[in-house]
Each structure stands twice: as structure tokens, then as C-alpha cells.
Amino acid sequence: MALKQDFMNKIYFDNSATTALAAEVIEVLIDSFKTTFANPSSVHGLGKSAKKKIEEARTFIANSINAEPNEIFFLSGATEANNTVFKTCDYDLIITSPSEHASVIEPAKASHQEIFWLNLDQEGYISLDELENILAQNTENGVREQCPKKILVSIMHANSEIGTVQDIKAIGNLCEKYKAIFHSDCVQSLGKLDIDVKDSKLDLISASAHKLHGPKGLGFIYIAQKLQEHILNKALIIGGGQERGFRSGTENVNSIIAFAKALEISLNPEKRNKVKELQKKLWMKLKNLKSVILNGPQNLENRLGGNLNLSFMDLKFNSEQLVLQLDLRGVCVSSGSACTSNKKNSEDSFIESSYVLRACHIDENIAKRAIRISLSWMNDETELEKLTEIITKLV
Ligand code: PLP
């Protein structure tokens, strides 16, 4: 009998927050819990076999983004990866955007270096012209020619709340032209969009297994070879010297193996198409409702598969209230990024709109009513119909 997640009769549409383990991933995990328990640093056969499985997973993951295996370093997740970027790179100017995840924004601020916040348009896109201007101004031929800056550009590939997909290839070309380090938080895009670190001139990326039906507590940072001599000697966690000394601690072998499996499943073109189709179908159903507004990119083709961010203007509920109403009816969605909801205190929890929507200059009235529906290949059309029925009744 295939082992499966139990959704307890709930419809789960919160796949940008996290995902359920895929059945094949559970099987891989259970098998590896039983057989791959040895410490990969041990010199005996079982240890060597665990080490070999880690290296196979590393190679698979590296190939999927056109990186080399020695450019992938496993760690506890994307929060750690993003922190690692800001705590180990050498820079004195950060260029980033206000719609980044908190695990980019907070370490950027904590670095006490100068930050330039790029403007976003209503769909959440940065302006490449603005990026080029600020890069040019701060380099040898610009206004700061006397003291050019060492620049770190950090722009996420796909936004977790509104599904905006940035043109990382164009950003990478600009970073190369102006000799800036280019980091991208690829948590929401890994396995769902094509990533080619060489083609996009990426120096660093952050990724996490639990957004693509893999286990929680495991991610990786990709560090381009050319940057390694400046970064690897600045490890944040030292000790046993695992991950070539960059991230000490006995490796999370089972989750590493499961991450590669989850990625393999995600890369399946049928699954990717299914998510896009479900997204289109749900929007076709819901857009007929009175006063519904789609926040973020209006052209679904340019939007991260599975993401819909909607404001129902005729409903008397604000975002959180609507999330609770849907939960009462067995549907899990969210009002924004799961990580920021931990930060709200009781006073403002029912009044503050998403910082991402605010950064995109979305009217406060609309932003306060926004909910995020995030689908995965595990969802099906019956679930879309159920949600449409529930929302139609509420409206
Ligand atoms: N970056 C983005 C865009 C995310 O959506 C998340 C998770 O919510 C993270 C970073 C943090 O990832 P992790 O949960 O692996 O620390």
C-alpha cells in the first residue's frame, strides 16, 4: 500500500507556505531511515554508503540547475541560506526589493550596510533601468568613481505572495556588467521554473526542500566556484568540517536523499503543466464572481504556476477573517507569507495588510482583503469546484 499524506478531509491550497510530502518521498524517507543511518563521516562501509547517497543527491540537484556538485552546500533551509549570504559575502551596498522574504530583508538590515530598495510596479516587477542606474552610479564610471562600492544584489526569482517571476537572466547580465554579486532566493521557483545558474550569471541561490513536497529543515545554498575562495573561510557554523568545512554538523542524510527525490518529481513536465492548468481553471471560475481582483501579474503565463492572490471586494471579511471562514469550511489558504504572520501582535493582527502588496502600491482597501491561494500538482479539479462553490455562497 502506498504511503500517503492524510489531508484529514481538508482542501489544502497553501502550498507556498509548505507542501505535504509526496508519497514517493515518504517511501524514500522510510527506506533510508531503515538503511541509511550511519554517519557519513564514518570510514566503514555503511558510513561510505551514506556519504555516496549524499553525493548522488548533490549531483542530481546540481545538474538540475546547471551547477557543479561542489557548488551545492546543504544546510537547514532557505532562512539559513539567505542569512549565510548576508553574513559571509563581502559588500558595502545592498540592492534589493521590498517584496523579498523576511529572511532576506532582516539580515540585509542587520548587516548595517547601505541598502538601496528598488521600486516595484503594481505587478511586483522591479525596473531593470532603475537597477542599471543604481549599479552604474556606484561603480567606477559613476558618481562614486572615487570610491566604487562592492555591491550585492539580492532579488528573488518568484514572489511567494503574488507569484511575480523576475527576469533573473537580465538581472544577472547587469550584475556581471557592473561586477556585482548576484543572489536570488529561489525557494518558490526551484523545481517549478527552469533555473540555469550559468545562463543567468547567478553567484548564489537559496532553496528549500519543503516547498516542493520534500521534508522540512533541509535546504541548500549554491555558491558559484568563483566566489568560494572569499566565502568558504567564513563559515557560520564550524566544528566537524562537514560540507567542505562550510556547514559543520552531521548531515541530514535522509532529508538530503528525499530532497533529490522531491525535486525529481517536481521537474516532471506533466506535473508542472498540471499546476499551470489548475491555476488557469480556478481563475476562469472565480473571475466571474462579482468584484474579484487579481493581485500581481495579470497575465497568468507570466505568473508562478499555482499562485492566485485575490481580493473579494464584495465580501465583508478582511484577509484574516476570510482565511478563517474558509478554514471553517475545510479549505486552507493564507493571507500572505506564513513567516510574517508569526510577527503580528494581537493589536494589529486584524488590520495590517501584506507588506508585499503595500510595496506594489496596491490600494489598502484591496490589500486588506487579499488572500493567497497556492496550488500544487497534488490538487485536483474537484477541489477547485468546491472552493468556487464556497466562495460563491459567501459572496
Ligand atoms: N524565502 C522564501 C521566498 C520563502 O517562501 C520561504 C519560506 O516561507 C523562505 C525563504 C524560508 O525558507 P525556510 O522555511 O526553508 O527557512
Short mmCIF file of C-alpha atoms and ligand atoms in Angstrom, two decimals:
data_model
loop_
_atom_site.label_atom_id
_atom_site.label_comp_id
_atom_site.label_asym_id
_atom_site.label_seq_id
_atom_site.Cartn_x
_atom_site.Cartn_y
_atom_site.Cartn_z
CA MET A 1 0.00 0.00 0.00
CA ALA A 2 1.42 3.41 -0.99
CA LEU A 3 2.08 5.66 1.97
CA LYS A 4 0.32 8.97 1.58
CA GLN A 5 -0.26 12.19 3.45
CA ASP A 6 -3.58 12.34 5.26
CA PHE A 7 -5.27 15.66 4.44
CA MET A 8 -7.97 14.96 7.06
CA ASN A 9 -10.71 15.90 4.60
CA LYS A 10 -9.28 19.36 4.17
CA ILE A 11 -8.59 21.00 0.85
CA TYR A 12 -5.01 22.22 1.04
CA PHE A 13 -4.38 25.34 -1.03
CA ASP A 14 -1.44 26.73 0.95
CA ASN A 15 1.40 25.16 -0.97
CA SER A 16 3.53 28.32 -0.98
CA ALA A 17 3.71 28.12 2.82
CA THR A 18 4.70 24.48 2.74
CA THR A 19 3.73 21.26 0.99
CA ALA A 20 2.75 17.77 2.02
CA LEU A 21 5.40 15.11 1.47
CA ALA A 22 4.91 13.29 -1.83
CA ALA A 23 4.09 9.56 -1.42
CA GLU A 24 7.34 8.59 -3.19
CA VAL A 25 9.27 10.92 -0.89
CA ILE A 26 7.76 9.26 2.18
CA GLU A 27 8.79 5.89 0.78
CA VAL A 28 12.33 7.08 0.11
CA LEU A 29 12.50 8.56 3.61
CA ILE A 30 11.28 5.41 5.33
CA ASP A 31 13.62 3.24 3.34
CA SER A 32 16.58 5.50 4.11
CA PHE A 33 15.64 5.73 7.82
CA LYS A 34 15.92 1.95 7.89
CA THR A 35 19.05 1.51 5.81
CA THR A 36 20.99 4.76 5.72
CA PHE A 37 21.51 5.56 9.38
CA ALA A 38 25.30 5.52 9.52
CA ASN A 39 27.31 8.68 9.96
CA PRO A 40 28.57 9.75 6.52
CA SER A 41 31.91 10.71 8.12
CA SER A 42 32.50 7.14 9.35
CA VAL A 43 35.09 5.22 7.39
CA HIS A 44 33.28 1.86 7.47
CA GLY A 45 31.17 0.58 4.63
CA LEU A 46 27.84 1.84 5.97
CA GLY A 47 29.29 5.31 6.50
CA LYS A 48 30.72 5.33 3.00
CA SER A 49 27.41 4.22 1.58
CA ALA A 50 25.61 7.12 3.36
CA LYS A 51 28.22 9.53 2.02
CA LYS A 52 27.75 8.14 -1.50
CA LYS A 53 23.99 8.74 -1.32
CA ILE A 54 24.55 12.34 -0.25
CA GLU A 55 26.88 12.86 -3.20
CA GLU A 56 24.39 11.30 -5.61
CA ALA A 57 21.69 13.68 -4.33
CA ARG A 58 24.08 16.64 -4.59
CA THR A 59 24.94 15.75 -8.17
CA PHE A 60 21.28 15.40 -9.14
CA ILE A 61 20.39 18.76 -7.59
CA ALA A 62 23.43 20.47 -9.13
CA ASN A 63 22.62 19.11 -12.61
CA SER A 64 19.04 20.34 -12.36
CA ILE A 65 20.24 23.96 -12.13
CA ASN A 66 23.32 23.55 -14.35
CA ALA A 67 25.70 23.91 -11.39
CA GLU A 68 28.65 21.75 -10.36
CA PRO A 69 28.18 19.38 -7.40
CA ASN A 70 30.90 21.24 -5.44
CA GLU A 71 28.82 24.42 -5.68
CA ILE A 72 25.95 22.97 -3.60
CA PHE A 73 26.11 23.13 0.22
CA PHE A 74 23.34 21.55 2.26
CA LEU A 75 22.02 23.39 5.32
CA SER A 76 18.82 23.70 7.36
CA GLY A 77 16.71 25.63 4.85
CA ALA A 78 16.40 28.87 2.96
CA THR A 79 16.34 31.07 6.06
CA GLU A 80 19.81 29.82 6.87
CA ALA A 81 20.89 30.11 3.24
CA ASN A 82 19.70 33.73 2.99
CA ASN A 83 21.35 34.63 6.30
CA THR A 84 24.55 32.98 5.13
CA VAL A 85 24.64 35.20 2.04
CA PHE A 86 24.44 38.43 4.04
CA LYS A 87 26.82 37.22 6.75
CA THR A 88 29.61 35.84 4.56
CA CYS A 89 29.75 37.93 1.38
CA ASP A 90 31.97 40.98 1.06
CA TYR A 91 29.90 44.06 0.12
CA ASP A 92 29.16 47.60 1.21
CA LEU A 93 25.99 48.27 -0.78
CA ILE A 94 22.94 46.00 -0.97
CA ILE A 95 20.45 46.40 -3.81
CA THR A 96 17.25 44.53 -3.11
CA SER A 97 13.48 44.92 -3.21
CA PRO A 98 10.85 45.46 -0.51
CA SER A 99 8.96 42.30 -1.54
CA GLU A 100 11.75 39.91 -0.55
CA HIS A 101 11.15 37.29 2.11
CA ALA A 102 11.81 38.33 5.72
CA SER A 103 14.88 36.07 5.75
CA VAL A 104 16.45 38.41 3.18
CA ILE A 105 15.10 41.73 4.47
CA GLU A 106 16.08 41.21 8.11
CA PRO A 107 19.69 40.05 7.55
CA ALA A 108 20.11 42.85 4.96
CA LYS A 109 19.07 45.41 7.57
CA ALA A 110 21.14 43.71 10.27
CA SER A 111 24.27 43.99 8.10
CA HIS A 112 24.28 47.78 8.75
CA GLN A 113 25.48 48.33 5.20
CA GLU A 114 23.85 50.81 2.85
CA ILE A 115 20.66 49.41 1.24
CA PHE A 116 19.02 50.60 -1.95
CA TRP A 117 15.39 49.43 -2.16
CA LEU A 118 14.27 49.04 -5.77
CA ASN A 119 10.80 50.28 -6.66
CA LEU A 120 8.17 47.78 -7.69
CA ASP A 121 5.36 48.28 -10.14
CA GLN A 122 1.80 47.18 -9.35
CA GLU A 123 2.52 43.66 -10.59
CA GLY A 124 5.59 43.35 -8.39
CA TYR A 125 8.27 43.72 -11.07
CA ILE A 126 11.50 45.60 -10.46
CA SER A 127 12.65 48.04 -13.13
CA LEU A 128 15.79 46.89 -14.93
CA ASP A 129 16.50 50.52 -15.84
CA GLU A 130 16.45 51.55 -12.21
CA LEU A 131 18.69 48.61 -11.32
CA GLU A 132 21.15 49.55 -14.06
CA ASN A 133 21.16 53.21 -12.98
CA ILE A 134 21.96 52.40 -9.40
CA LEU A 135 24.60 49.86 -10.40
CA ALA A 136 26.20 52.36 -12.79
CA GLN A 137 26.17 55.19 -10.24
CA ASN A 138 28.03 53.13 -7.69
CA THR A 139 30.76 51.73 -9.88
CA GLU A 140 34.00 53.09 -11.34
CA ASN A 141 32.49 55.31 -14.02
CA GLY A 142 29.53 56.51 -11.98
CA VAL A 143 29.13 59.30 -9.45
CA ARG A 144 31.05 57.29 -6.91
CA GLU A 145 34.01 56.75 -9.18
CA GLN A 146 36.42 57.76 -6.38
CA CYS A 147 35.14 55.06 -4.07
CA PRO A 148 33.20 52.45 -6.03
CA LYS A 149 31.04 50.17 -3.98
CA LYS A 150 31.18 46.41 -3.60
CA ILE A 151 27.61 45.57 -4.47
CA LEU A 152 25.41 42.64 -3.50
CA VAL A 153 22.17 42.38 -5.50
CA SER A 154 19.53 40.13 -3.94
CA ILE A 155 16.34 39.64 -5.95
CA MET A 156 14.04 36.66 -5.51
CA HIS A 157 13.16 34.61 -8.58
CA ALA A 158 9.43 34.15 -7.87
CA ASN A 159 7.45 36.01 -5.24
CA SER A 160 5.72 33.78 -2.70
CA GLU A 161 2.67 36.02 -2.26
CA ILE A 162 1.81 37.33 -5.70
CA GLY A 163 3.73 34.97 -7.98
CA THR A 164 5.73 37.64 -9.84
CA VAL A 165 8.58 36.00 -11.74
CA GLN A 166 11.56 38.33 -12.18
CA ASP A 167 13.78 38.20 -15.26
CA ILE A 168 16.80 36.74 -13.47
CA LYS A 169 18.73 36.38 -16.70
CA ALA A 170 18.51 40.12 -17.40
CA ILE A 171 19.40 40.90 -13.77
CA GLY A 172 22.35 38.51 -13.96
CA ASN A 173 23.66 40.20 -17.11
CA LEU A 174 23.54 43.59 -15.40
CA CYS A 175 25.29 42.23 -12.32
CA GLU A 176 28.02 40.76 -14.47
CA LYS A 177 28.42 44.03 -16.41
CA TYR A 178 28.83 46.07 -13.19
CA LYS A 179 30.73 43.36 -11.27
CA ALA A 180 28.09 42.99 -8.57
CA ILE A 181 27.44 39.75 -6.69
CA PHE A 182 24.04 38.33 -7.68
CA HIS A 183 22.00 36.34 -5.17
CA SER A 184 18.49 35.04 -5.79
CA ASP A 185 16.10 33.45 -3.32
CA CYS A 186 14.79 30.60 -5.50
CA VAL A 187 12.65 28.95 -2.83
CA GLN A 188 9.39 29.32 -4.73
CA SER A 189 10.81 28.58 -8.17
CA LEU A 190 13.06 25.55 -7.69
CA GLY A 191 11.50 22.59 -9.48
CA LYS A 192 8.70 24.79 -10.83
CA LEU A 193 10.57 27.11 -13.19
CA ASP A 194 13.76 26.47 -15.13
CA ILE A 195 16.86 27.68 -13.34
CA ASP A 196 20.22 27.76 -15.09
CA VAL A 197 22.78 29.35 -12.80
CA LYS A 198 25.34 29.74 -15.57
CA ASP A 199 22.98 31.23 -18.13
CA SER A 200 21.56 33.65 -15.50
CA LYS A 201 25.05 34.52 -14.15
CA LEU A 202 23.91 33.65 -10.65
CA ASP A 203 26.54 33.73 -7.92
CA LEU A 204 24.37 32.48 -5.07
CA ILE A 205 20.94 30.93 -4.72
CA SER A 206 18.89 29.78 -1.73
CA ALA A 207 16.49 26.85 -1.84
CA SER A 208 14.41 24.71 0.47
CA ALA A 209 13.00 21.17 0.21
CA HIS A 210 9.66 21.71 1.91
CA LYS A 211 8.18 23.91 -0.82
CA LEU A 212 8.29 21.07 -3.34
CA HIS A 213 6.86 18.15 -1.39
CA GLY A 214 10.15 17.38 0.33
CA PRO A 215 10.97 17.40 4.05
CA LYS A 216 11.21 20.46 6.28
CA GLY A 217 14.52 21.52 7.80
CA LEU A 218 16.64 20.97 4.70
CA GLY A 219 17.81 23.35 2.03
CA PHE A 220 20.89 24.32 0.12
CA ILE A 221 22.92 27.32 -0.84
CA TYR A 222 24.54 27.37 -4.26
CA ILE A 223 27.85 29.23 -4.26
CA ALA A 224 29.50 29.76 -7.65
CA GLN A 225 33.05 28.49 -7.72
CA LYS A 226 34.49 31.95 -8.42
CA LEU A 227 33.09 33.22 -5.09
CA GLN A 228 34.13 30.28 -2.97
CA GLU A 229 37.63 31.48 -2.09
CA HIS A 230 36.11 34.61 -0.50
CA ILE A 231 33.25 32.88 1.31
CA LEU A 232 34.15 29.36 2.37
CA ASN A 233 36.56 30.51 5.07
CA LYS A 234 33.77 32.50 6.73
CA ALA A 235 31.57 29.55 7.77
CA LEU A 236 28.92 30.49 10.31
CA ILE A 237 28.76 27.03 11.87
CA ILE A 238 32.09 25.38 12.50
CA GLY A 239 33.00 22.10 14.13
CA GLY A 240 33.29 18.75 12.38
CA GLY A 241 34.06 20.27 8.99
CA GLN A 242 31.16 18.76 7.04
CA GLU A 243 30.16 20.32 3.71
CA ARG A 244 33.80 21.12 3.00
CA GLY A 245 34.03 22.96 6.28
CA PHE A 246 31.32 25.45 5.30
CA ARG A 247 28.49 23.93 7.33
CA SER A 248 29.53 21.68 10.16
CA GLY A 249 27.18 19.18 11.80
CA THR A 250 26.30 15.60 10.89
CA GLU A 251 24.49 15.75 7.58
CA ASN A 252 20.71 15.31 7.45
CA VAL A 253 21.29 12.30 5.19
CA ASN A 254 17.70 11.08 4.93
CA SER A 255 16.30 14.50 4.10
CA ILE A 256 19.06 15.14 1.56
CA ILE A 257 18.15 11.93 -0.27
CA ALA A 258 14.45 12.87 -0.03
CA PHE A 259 15.13 16.40 -1.34
CA ALA A 260 16.62 14.98 -4.55
CA LYS A 261 13.59 12.70 -4.96
CA ALA A 262 11.16 15.57 -4.38
CA LEU A 263 12.99 17.69 -6.94
CA GLU A 264 12.95 14.87 -9.48
CA ILE A 265 9.15 14.60 -9.06
CA SER A 266 8.66 18.37 -9.31
CA LEU A 267 10.64 18.58 -12.53
CA ASN A 268 8.24 16.22 -14.26
CA PRO A 269 6.73 18.33 -17.09
CA GLU A 270 3.29 16.75 -16.63
CA LYS A 271 3.18 17.88 -13.02
CA ARG A 272 4.34 21.37 -13.92
CA ASN A 273 1.68 21.64 -16.62
CA LYS A 274 -0.98 20.33 -14.28
CA VAL A 275 -0.30 23.14 -11.79
CA LYS A 276 -0.49 25.74 -14.56
CA GLU A 277 -3.76 24.25 -15.84
CA LEU A 278 -5.31 24.17 -12.36
CA GLN A 279 -4.29 27.79 -11.82
CA LYS A 280 -5.92 28.83 -15.12
CA LYS A 281 -9.08 26.85 -14.43
CA LEU A 282 -9.53 28.27 -10.94
CA TRP A 283 -9.11 31.82 -12.19
CA MET A 284 -11.60 31.18 -15.03
CA LYS A 285 -14.13 30.05 -12.44
CA LEU A 286 -13.53 32.79 -9.89
CA LYS A 287 -13.15 35.74 -12.22
CA ASN A 288 -16.87 35.58 -12.98
CA LEU A 289 -17.67 36.44 -9.40
CA LYS A 290 -18.62 40.00 -8.62
CA SER A 291 -15.81 42.37 -7.68
CA VAL A 292 -12.92 39.97 -7.55
CA ILE A 293 -9.48 41.48 -8.08
CA LEU A 294 -6.39 39.53 -9.10
CA ASN A 295 -3.33 41.00 -7.36
CA GLY A 296 0.09 40.65 -9.00
CA PRO A 297 0.76 39.83 -12.67
CA GLN A 298 -2.46 39.89 -14.68
CA ASN A 299 -1.13 37.60 -17.38
CA LEU A 300 -1.17 34.11 -15.87
CA GLU A 301 1.51 32.99 -18.32
CA ASN A 302 4.00 35.25 -16.53
CA ARG A 303 2.95 34.18 -13.07
CA LEU A 304 4.37 31.44 -10.89
CA GLY A 305 2.31 28.27 -11.51
CA GLY A 306 -0.34 27.63 -8.87
CA ASN A 307 -0.38 31.13 -7.39
CA LEU A 308 -3.52 33.28 -7.24
CA ASN A 309 -3.71 36.30 -4.96
CA LEU A 310 -7.27 37.56 -4.83
CA SER A 311 -9.31 40.29 -3.14
CA PHE A 312 -13.08 39.76 -2.96
CA MET A 313 -14.31 43.32 -2.65
CA ASP A 314 -17.95 42.43 -2.04
CA LEU A 315 -17.21 40.27 0.97
CA LYS A 316 -17.43 41.85 4.37
CA PHE A 317 -14.34 39.95 5.54
CA ASN A 318 -10.79 41.17 5.65
CA SER A 319 -7.97 38.76 4.71
CA GLU A 320 -7.66 37.01 8.05
CA GLN A 321 -11.39 36.73 8.52
CA LEU A 322 -11.80 35.17 5.08
CA VAL A 323 -8.97 32.72 5.77
CA LEU A 324 -10.83 31.67 8.95
CA GLN A 325 -14.18 31.43 7.14
CA LEU A 326 -12.63 29.17 4.52
CA ASP A 327 -10.92 27.12 7.20
CA LEU A 328 -14.30 26.55 8.89
CA ARG A 329 -15.46 25.14 5.56
CA GLY A 330 -12.44 22.87 5.22
CA VAL A 331 -10.22 24.92 2.90
CA CYS A 332 -6.68 26.01 3.85
CA VAL A 333 -5.42 29.21 2.21
CA SER A 334 -3.44 32.09 3.66
CA SER A 335 -3.46 35.84 3.86
CA GLY A 336 0.20 36.32 2.98
CA SER A 337 3.57 34.92 3.80
CA ALA A 338 3.34 32.38 6.65
CA CYS A 339 6.58 33.67 8.17
CA THR A 340 5.32 37.21 8.66
CA SER A 341 2.12 36.09 10.38
CA ASN A 342 4.28 34.98 13.35
CA LYS A 343 5.26 38.58 13.81
CA LYS A 344 1.86 40.13 14.16
CA ASN A 345 0.77 41.06 17.62
CA SER A 346 -2.78 40.83 18.86
CA GLU A 347 -3.42 44.54 18.31
CA ASP A 348 -2.52 44.70 14.66
CA SER A 349 -3.24 41.15 13.54
CA PHE A 350 -6.58 42.09 12.03
CA ILE A 351 -5.60 45.37 10.48
CA GLU A 352 -2.21 45.03 8.84
CA SER A 353 -2.17 44.20 5.14
CA SER A 354 0.61 42.31 3.40
CA TYR A 355 3.90 44.22 3.12
CA VAL A 356 4.32 42.77 -0.37
CA LEU A 357 1.04 44.25 -1.61
CA ARG A 358 1.90 47.56 0.03
CA ALA A 359 5.28 47.52 -1.71
CA CYS A 360 3.40 47.09 -5.01
CA HIS A 361 1.31 50.18 -4.24
CA ILE A 362 -1.91 48.17 -4.07
CA ASP A 363 -4.75 50.20 -2.61
CA GLU A 364 -5.05 49.49 1.12
CA ASN A 365 -8.72 48.57 0.76
CA ILE A 366 -7.81 45.88 -1.75
CA ALA A 367 -4.68 44.74 0.10
CA LYS A 368 -6.63 44.25 3.34
CA ARG A 369 -8.93 41.78 1.63
CA ALA A 370 -6.28 39.75 -0.19
CA ILE A 371 -5.91 36.01 0.19
CA ARG A 372 -3.30 33.77 -1.36
CA ILE A 373 -4.37 30.51 -2.93
CA SER A 374 -1.39 28.33 -3.82
CA LEU A 375 -1.98 25.09 -5.69
CA SER A 376 0.26 22.11 -6.31
CA TRP A 377 0.13 19.04 -8.54
CA MET A 378 -1.47 17.22 -5.59
CA ASN A 379 -4.65 19.27 -6.03
CA ASP A 380 -7.44 18.39 -8.44
CA GLU A 381 -10.40 19.91 -10.23
CA THR A 382 -12.98 18.69 -7.71
CA GLU A 383 -11.22 20.77 -5.10
CA LEU A 384 -11.35 23.82 -7.36
CA GLU A 385 -15.09 23.35 -7.76
CA LYS A 386 -15.59 23.03 -4.01
CA LEU A 387 -13.71 26.27 -3.37
CA THR A 388 -15.66 28.09 -6.10
CA GLU A 389 -18.92 26.86 -4.59
CA ILE A 390 -17.92 28.01 -1.10
CA ILE A 391 -16.80 31.44 -2.23
CA THR A 392 -19.88 31.88 -4.44
CA LYS A 393 -22.08 31.19 -1.42
CA LEU A 394 -20.09 33.59 0.74
CA VAL A 395 -20.38 36.32 -1.91
N1 PLP B 1 12.25 32.52 1.03
C1 PLP B 1 11.00 32.39 0.56
C2 PLP B 1 10.61 33.08 -0.71
C3 PLP B 1 10.07 31.60 1.25
O1 PLP B 1 8.82 31.49 0.76
C4 PLP B 1 10.48 30.95 2.43
C5 PLP B 1 9.51 30.14 3.21
O2 PLP B 1 8.47 30.59 3.61
C6 PLP B 1 11.80 31.10 2.88
C7 PLP B 1 12.65 31.91 2.15
C8 PLP B 1 12.28 30.44 4.12
O3 PLP B 1 12.51 29.08 3.86
P1 PLP B 1 12.73 28.00 5.03
O4 PLP B 1 11.38 27.70 5.56
O5 PLP B 1 13.38 26.85 4.35
O6 PLP B 1 13.64 28.62 6.03
#
